[in-house]
Coordinates of C-alpha atoms in Angstrom, one line a residue:
Chain A
X1 CA 181.5 33.2 -46.7
X2 CA 182.1 32.9 -50.5
X3 CA 185.4 33.9 -51.9
X4 CA 185.7 37.5 -53.0
X5 CA 184.7 38.4 -56.6
X6 CA 183.1 35.1 -57.4
X7 CA 179.5 35.0 -56.2
X8 CA 178.2 38.3 -57.5
X9 CA 180.9 39.8 -59.8
X10 CA 180.0 40.0 -63.5
X11 CA 182.9 41.7 -65.2
X12 CA 185.9 39.4 -66.1
X13 CA 187.9 41.9 -68.0
X14 CA 187.8 45.6 -68.8
X15 CA 189.1 46.1 -72.4
X16 CA 188.8 49.9 -72.5
X17 CA 188.4 52.4 -69.7
X18 CA 188.0 56.1 -69.7
X19 CA 187.1 56.9 -66.1
X20 CA 184.0 59.0 -65.8
X21 CA 183.3 58.7 -69.6
X22 CA 183.1 55.2 -71.0
X23 CA 184.2 51.6 -70.7
X24 CA 184.0 48.3 -72.5
X25 CA 184.4 44.8 -70.9
X26 CA 183.3 41.2 -71.0
X27 CA 181.9 38.5 -68.9
X28 CA 181.7 34.8 -69.8
X29 CA 178.7 33.0 -68.4
X30 CA 180.0 29.7 -67.0
X31 CA 178.9 26.8 -69.2
X32 CA 177.8 24.7 -66.2
X33 CA 175.1 27.0 -65.1
X34 CA 171.5 26.0 -65.7
X35 CA 170.5 29.6 -66.9
X36 CA 171.5 33.2 -66.6
X37 CA 168.7 35.6 -65.8
X38 CA 168.4 38.9 -67.8
X39 CA 168.6 40.9 -64.5
X40 CA 172.1 39.6 -64.1
X41 CA 173.0 40.8 -67.6
X42 CA 171.8 44.2 -66.4
X43 CA 173.8 43.8 -63.3
X44 CA 176.9 43.1 -65.4
X45 CA 176.4 46.4 -67.4
X46 CA 175.8 48.2 -64.1
X47 CA 179.0 46.8 -62.6
X48 CA 181.0 48.0 -65.6
X49 CA 179.6 51.5 -65.1
X50 CA 180.4 51.2 -61.4
X51 CA 184.1 50.5 -62.2
X52 CA 184.2 53.6 -64.5
X53 CA 182.5 55.7 -61.9
X54 CA 184.6 54.5 -58.9
X55 CA 187.9 55.0 -60.9
X56 CA 186.8 58.6 -61.8
X57 CA 186.2 59.6 -58.1
X58 CA 189.4 57.7 -57.1
X59 CA 187.5 55.1 -55.0
X60 CA 186.1 57.6 -52.5
X61 CA 182.5 56.8 -53.5
X62 CA 180.7 53.8 -54.7
X63 CA 177.5 53.8 -56.8
X64 CA 174.4 51.8 -55.6
X65 CA 171.2 50.9 -57.4
X66 CA 168.8 53.9 -57.7
X67 CA 167.1 54.7 -60.9
X68 CA 166.8 52.8 -64.2
X69 CA 164.7 54.7 -66.8
X70 CA 164.6 52.0 -69.4
X71 CA 165.9 48.4 -69.7
X72 CA 165.1 46.7 -73.0
X73 CA 165.3 42.9 -73.2
X74 CA 166.2 41.7 -76.7
X75 CA 167.1 38.1 -76.1
X76 CA 168.1 35.5 -73.6
X77 CA 171.6 34.6 -72.7
X78 CA 172.7 31.0 -72.6
X79 CA 175.4 29.5 -70.3
X80 CA 178.8 29.4 -72.1
X81 CA 178.1 32.6 -74.0
X82 CA 180.3 35.7 -73.7
X83 CA 178.7 39.0 -72.9
X84 CA 180.4 42.0 -74.5
X85 CA 179.6 45.0 -72.3
X86 CA 179.7 48.7 -73.0
X87 CA 178.8 51.7 -71.0
X88 CA 178.7 55.5 -71.6
X89 CA 178.8 57.7 -68.5
X90 CA 176.6 60.8 -68.9
X91 CA 177.8 62.4 -65.7
X92 CA 179.6 61.5 -62.6
X93 CA 180.3 63.3 -59.4
X94 CA 180.3 62.6 -55.6
X95 CA 176.5 62.6 -55.6
X96 CA 175.5 60.4 -58.5
X97 CA 176.6 58.6 -61.7
X98 CA 174.3 58.7 -64.7
X99 CA 174.9 56.2 -67.4
X100 CA 173.5 54.0 -70.1
X101 CA 174.9 50.9 -71.8
X102 CA 174.3 47.5 -73.4
X103 CA 175.4 43.9 -73.6
X104 CA 176.0 42.0 -76.8
X105 CA 176.6 38.4 -77.8
X106 CA 178.4 37.9 -81.0
X107 CA 177.8 41.6 -81.9
X108 CA 174.0 41.2 -81.4
X109 CA 172.5 43.3 -78.6
X110 CA 170.7 41.3 -75.9
X111 CA 170.0 44.0 -73.4
X112 CA 170.1 47.8 -73.3
X113 CA 169.8 50.2 -70.4
X114 CA 169.3 53.9 -70.6
X115 CA 168.8 56.8 -68.2
X116 CA 170.3 55.0 -65.2
X117 CA 171.3 56.9 -62.1
X118 CA 173.2 55.4 -59.2
X119 CA 173.6 57.5 -56.0
X120 CA 177.3 57.6 -55.0
X121 CA 177.9 56.8 -51.3
X122 CA 181.0 56.7 -49.2
X123 CA 182.9 53.7 -50.4
X124 CA 184.6 52.9 -47.1
X125 CA 181.1 52.1 -45.6
X126 CA 180.7 49.2 -48.1
X127 CA 184.1 48.0 -49.3
X128 CA 187.8 48.5 -49.1
X129 CA 189.2 51.0 -51.6
X130 CA 192.6 49.2 -51.8
X131 CA 190.9 45.9 -52.6
X132 CA 188.8 47.4 -55.4
X133 CA 191.8 49.3 -56.8
X134 CA 193.7 46.0 -57.0
X135 CA 190.8 44.3 -58.7
X136 CA 190.4 47.1 -61.2
X137 CA 194.1 46.7 -62.1
X138 CA 193.6 43.0 -62.6
X139 CA 190.5 43.5 -64.8
X140 CA 192.3 46.0 -66.9
X141 CA 195.5 44.0 -67.3
X142 CA 195.2 40.2 -67.7
X143 CA 191.6 40.0 -66.7
X144 CA 190.2 37.9 -63.8
X145 CA 189.9 34.1 -64.1
X146 CA 186.6 33.2 -65.8
X147 CA 184.0 30.7 -64.6
X148 CA 184.0 31.5 -60.9
X149 CA 180.3 32.4 -60.7
X150 CA 178.3 29.3 -59.7
X151 CA 174.8 30.8 -59.9
X152 CA 172.5 32.6 -57.5
X153 CA 169.8 30.8 -55.5
X154 CA 166.8 33.0 -56.4
X155 CA 164.6 33.5 -53.3
X156 CA 161.3 31.8 -53.6
X157 CA 158.0 33.8 -53.8
X158 CA 155.6 32.5 -51.2
X159 CA 152.1 33.3 -50.0
X160 CA 151.0 34.1 -53.5
X161 CA 147.5 35.6 -53.6
X162 CA 145.6 36.3 -56.8
X163 CA 143.2 39.2 -57.2
X164 CA 141.5 40.6 -60.3
X165 CA 144.4 41.6 -62.6
X166 CA 146.9 41.4 -59.7
X167 CA 149.2 39.1 -57.8
X168 CA 150.7 39.5 -54.4
X169 CA 153.5 37.5 -52.9
X170 CA 156.0 37.5 -50.0
X171 CA 159.7 37.4 -50.6
X172 CA 162.0 36.3 -47.8
X173 CA 165.5 37.7 -48.3
X174 CA 167.9 35.1 -47.0
X175 CA 169.8 36.0 -43.8
X176 CA 173.0 34.8 -45.4
X177 CA 174.0 34.0 -49.0
X178 CA 177.2 33.9 -51.0
X179 CA 176.4 37.0 -53.0
X180 CA 176.6 39.1 -49.8
X181 CA 180.4 38.6 -49.9
X182 CA 180.5 40.9 -52.9
X183 CA 177.4 43.0 -52.3
X184 CA 178.9 44.4 -50.1
X185 CA 181.7 43.0 -47.8
X186 CA 181.3 45.7 -45.2
X187 CA 177.5 46.2 -45.4
X188 CA 175.5 43.3 -47.0
X189 CA 172.7 44.6 -49.2
X190 CA 170.2 42.5 -51.2
X191 CA 171.1 43.4 -54.8
X192 CA 168.5 45.6 -56.5
X193 CA 168.7 43.4 -59.6
X194 CA 167.8 40.3 -57.6
X195 CA 164.8 42.2 -56.2
X196 CA 163.8 43.1 -59.7
X197 CA 164.2 39.5 -60.8
X198 CA 161.7 38.4 -58.2
X199 CA 159.3 41.2 -59.1
X200 CA 159.6 40.3 -62.8
X201 CA 158.9 36.6 -62.1
X202 CA 155.7 37.7 -60.2
X203 CA 154.7 40.0 -63.1
X204 CA 155.3 37.2 -65.6
X205 CA 153.2 34.8 -63.7
X206 CA 150.4 37.4 -63.8
X207 CA 150.8 38.0 -67.6
X208 CA 151.5 34.4 -68.6
X209 CA 152.4 33.5 -71.4
X210 CA 153.8 36.9 -72.2
X211 CA 157.5 37.6 -71.7
X212 CA 159.3 40.7 -70.5
X213 CA 160.2 43.2 -73.3
X214 CA 161.0 46.5 -71.4
X215 CA 161.4 47.5 -67.8
X216 CA 160.7 51.2 -67.2
X217 CA 161.0 53.7 -64.4
X218 CA 162.8 51.5 -61.9
X219 CA 163.2 53.3 -58.6
X220 CA 164.9 51.7 -55.6
X221 CA 164.2 53.8 -52.5
X222 CA 166.2 52.0 -49.8
X223 CA 168.4 49.2 -49.0
X224 CA 167.1 45.7 -48.3
X225 CA 169.1 44.0 -45.6
X226 CA 169.7 40.2 -45.2
X227 CA 166.7 38.5 -43.7
X228 CA 164.1 41.2 -44.5
X229 CA 160.6 40.2 -45.4
X230 CA 159.2 41.9 -48.5
X231 CA 155.7 42.2 -49.8
X232 CA 155.6 42.2 -53.6
X233 CA 152.7 43.4 -55.7
X234 CA 152.1 43.2 -59.4
X235 CA 149.1 44.9 -61.0
X236 CA 148.1 44.7 -64.7
X237 CA 147.1 47.8 -66.5
X238 CA 144.4 47.4 -69.2
X239 CA 145.0 43.8 -70.4
X240 CA 145.5 43.0 -74.1
X241 CA 146.0 39.7 -75.9
X242 CA 149.5 40.4 -77.3
X243 CA 150.9 42.9 -74.8
X244 CA 150.6 43.9 -71.2
X245 CA 151.8 46.5 -68.8
X246 CA 152.3 45.5 -65.2
X247 CA 153.1 47.9 -62.4
X248 CA 155.4 46.4 -59.8
X249 CA 156.1 47.4 -56.2
X250 CA 157.9 46.0 -53.2
X251 CA 157.3 47.0 -49.6
X252 CA 158.9 46.4 -46.3
X253 CA 156.6 47.0 -43.3
X254 CA 154.2 48.9 -45.5
X255 CA 156.9 51.3 -46.8
X256 CA 157.6 51.3 -50.5
X257 CA 161.2 50.4 -51.3
X258 CA 161.0 49.7 -55.1
X259 CA 158.7 50.5 -57.9
X260 CA 158.8 49.8 -61.7
X261 CA 156.7 49.2 -64.7
X262 CA 157.1 46.1 -66.9
X263 CA 156.0 45.8 -70.5
X264 CA 155.4 42.3 -71.7
X265 CA 154.8 40.9 -75.2
X266 CA 154.3 37.6 -76.9
X267 CA 157.2 35.2 -77.1
X268 CA 157.4 35.0 -80.9
X269 CA 157.8 38.7 -81.4
X270 CA 161.5 39.5 -81.2
Chain B
X1 CA 171.7 87.1 -67.3
X2 CA 171.4 84.2 -64.8
X3 CA 170.8 86.7 -61.9
X4 CA 168.0 88.6 -63.7
X5 CA 164.8 88.6 -61.7
X6 CA 162.5 85.7 -62.4
X7 CA 159.0 86.9 -63.1
X8 CA 155.7 85.0 -62.6
X9 CA 155.4 84.9 -66.4
X10 CA 158.8 83.1 -66.6
X11 CA 157.6 80.6 -64.1
X12 CA 154.2 80.0 -65.9
X13 CA 156.1 79.3 -69.2
X14 CA 157.9 76.3 -67.7
X15 CA 155.4 75.2 -65.1
X16 CA 153.3 72.7 -67.1
X17 CA 156.4 70.7 -68.1
X18 CA 157.9 70.9 -64.6
X19 CA 154.6 69.7 -63.1
X20 CA 154.3 66.8 -65.5
X21 CA 158.0 65.8 -64.9
X22 CA 157.3 66.0 -61.2
X23 CA 154.2 63.8 -61.5
X24 CA 156.2 61.3 -63.5
X25 CA 159.1 61.2 -61.0
X26 CA 156.8 60.8 -58.0
X27 CA 154.3 58.5 -59.7
X28 CA 151.3 60.7 -58.9
X29 CA 148.6 62.4 -60.8
X30 CA 149.6 65.8 -62.2
X31 CA 146.5 67.2 -60.6
X32 CA 148.1 66.6 -57.2
X33 CA 151.1 68.8 -58.1
X34 CA 150.2 72.4 -57.1
X35 CA 152.7 75.2 -57.4
X36 CA 153.4 75.7 -53.7
X37 CA 153.0 72.3 -52.1
X38 CA 156.0 70.9 -50.2
X39 CA 157.4 68.1 -52.3
X40 CA 158.5 66.2 -49.1
X41 CA 155.6 66.9 -46.8
X42 CA 152.7 67.0 -49.3
X43 CA 153.9 64.7 -52.0
X44 CA 156.1 62.3 -50.0
X45 CA 159.2 62.9 -52.0
X46 CA 162.4 61.3 -50.8
X47 CA 166.1 62.0 -51.7
X48 CA 166.0 59.5 -54.6
X49 CA 163.0 61.4 -56.0
X50 CA 165.0 64.6 -56.0
X51 CA 167.8 62.9 -57.9
X52 CA 165.2 61.5 -60.3
X53 CA 163.6 64.9 -60.7
X54 CA 166.8 66.7 -61.5
X55 CA 167.8 64.2 -64.2
X56 CA 164.3 64.2 -65.7
X57 CA 164.3 68.0 -65.8
X58 CA 167.7 68.0 -67.5
X59 CA 166.4 65.7 -70.2
X60 CA 163.0 67.5 -70.6
X61 CA 164.6 71.0 -70.9
X62 CA 167.9 70.0 -72.3
X63 CA 169.7 71.8 -69.6
X64 CA 172.5 71.0 -67.1
X65 CA 171.5 71.5 -63.4
X66 CA 174.5 71.9 -61.1
X67 CA 174.2 69.8 -58.0
X68 CA 173.5 71.4 -54.6
X69 CA 172.9 74.7 -56.3
X70 CA 169.7 75.7 -54.5
X71 CA 171.4 76.2 -51.1
X72 CA 174.6 77.5 -52.6
X73 CA 172.6 80.1 -54.6
X74 CA 170.5 81.0 -51.5
X75 CA 173.7 81.7 -49.6
X76 CA 175.1 83.8 -52.4
X77 CA 178.1 85.9 -51.4
X78 CA 177.4 85.3 -47.7
X79 CA 180.4 83.6 -45.9
X80 CA 179.4 80.0 -44.9
X81 CA 179.8 80.8 -41.2
X82 CA 177.4 83.7 -41.5
X83 CA 174.8 81.4 -43.3
X84 CA 174.9 78.4 -41.1
X85 CA 176.5 77.3 -37.8
X86 CA 176.7 73.7 -36.5
X87 CA 174.0 72.5 -38.9
X88 CA 171.6 75.4 -38.2
X89 CA 170.8 78.4 -40.3
X90 CA 171.8 81.7 -38.7
X91 CA 169.2 84.5 -38.5
X92 CA 171.0 86.1 -41.5
X93 CA 171.0 82.8 -43.3
X94 CA 167.3 82.3 -42.6
X95 CA 166.5 85.8 -44.0
X96 CA 168.5 85.0 -47.1
X97 CA 166.7 81.7 -47.6
X98 CA 163.3 83.4 -47.2
X99 CA 164.2 85.9 -49.8
X100 CA 165.6 83.3 -52.2
X101 CA 162.7 80.9 -51.8
X102 CA 160.1 83.7 -52.0
X103 CA 157.6 81.2 -53.5
X104 CA 157.5 79.2 -50.2
X105 CA 154.7 80.3 -47.8
X106 CA 156.2 82.2 -44.9
X107 CA 154.7 79.8 -42.3
X108 CA 156.9 77.0 -43.6
X109 CA 160.1 78.6 -42.3
X110 CA 161.0 77.9 -38.7
X111 CA 163.6 79.3 -36.4
X112 CA 165.8 77.7 -35.5
X113 CA 166.0 75.7 -38.7
X114 CA 168.4 72.9 -39.6
X115 CA 170.1 73.1 -42.9
X116 CA 169.2 69.5 -43.5
X117 CA 165.6 70.5 -43.4
X118 CA 165.9 73.1 -46.2
X119 CA 164.7 70.5 -48.9
X120 CA 161.4 70.3 -46.9
X121 CA 160.7 73.8 -48.2
X122 CA 161.1 72.9 -51.9
X123 CA 158.0 73.2 -54.0
X124 CA 157.3 72.7 -57.8
X125 CA 157.8 76.5 -58.2
X126 CA 161.3 76.1 -56.6
X127 CA 162.2 73.8 -59.4
X128 CA 160.7 76.1 -62.0
X129 CA 163.2 78.7 -60.8
X130 CA 166.0 76.1 -60.9
X131 CA 165.1 75.3 -64.5
X132 CA 164.9 79.0 -65.5
X133 CA 168.3 79.7 -63.9
X134 CA 169.9 76.7 -65.7
X135 CA 168.4 77.9 -69.0
X136 CA 169.8 81.4 -68.5
X137 CA 173.2 80.0 -67.4
X138 CA 173.2 77.8 -70.5
X139 CA 172.3 80.5 -72.9
X140 CA 174.8 82.9 -71.2
X141 CA 177.7 80.5 -71.7
X142 CA 176.7 79.4 -75.3

């Protein structure tokens, strides 16, 4: 099992914190990594929001992935760069946290998320409150040591089938992986952002050579456990030369667990 | 103001937007959204959809919808033990709920009824009433 707060923790330091209202923080992408997917940038923003939400409810509840109304991708992040993170909490209670936020590199926005809602669940089912409290103190004081993230092995898409304007694939969630040590110690759950990363890769293959611009109406309906087998579907709405919309869905045993819509555009338009 | 009777005209005024928001939240055609369908049984809504719906309605109508208000409002001034016992509605509680959710066809209410099953009764019209109450509460406090 990986050491705690290394394999899937994307906030090194919290520079401002108003629990339940707003927070700013940072994460330095280790220089030795081959790349840093945009979904992990979104995860970093979401994790900062989670700290602001958990602190507000005094670590009784923990937010999990649920809804993300809009995620805009403005640029890629390179290893060695420092992400400056910012979140605004719209509302927070024992049921849900609603928030938006962004990530910047050298004051330039690389990703923005809006209208996100994370259901708040009993924290003790997932993690230990005293461990998270101590971690928050560290993040707010000196900050955590940088460079401990050594990358995520992205699960391969297999059994890819192509239809007219659609692609289908199978995603085997690994039965064990370092990221389960953080997500979550008491109840391992395949991170929603890694599921979306797989779905985006499938959509991108369908819409080659277009690149993701905006991810809309993400809805994650249930947890994906280690070892589960998922069926992924990507369907293109009326195709166009310079832009495309792809609807994405993931199912386990025929039951929908995640849906979203991806807008793609040409690489040169930034 | 918030307790003023809600008329059919009030509901019709907000219904088109509520129906469209519901269709967006559930990812279905707006034609499938009829005023009295059960969101769970007829439109396959799950708990995350209700959360989605509430936040979308707040944005669409620029209102604040207090969480868990439907059951709380149905109970009204009735003591909790008179409304429900051991996870089931009392006869009095069920009568209150029928009165409060007057838009729900009577055959959908069962006795005994678990409190956890109350959301199965919710229809688009239920959420029209939620919006109207939130609008009135908002204008009352402004």
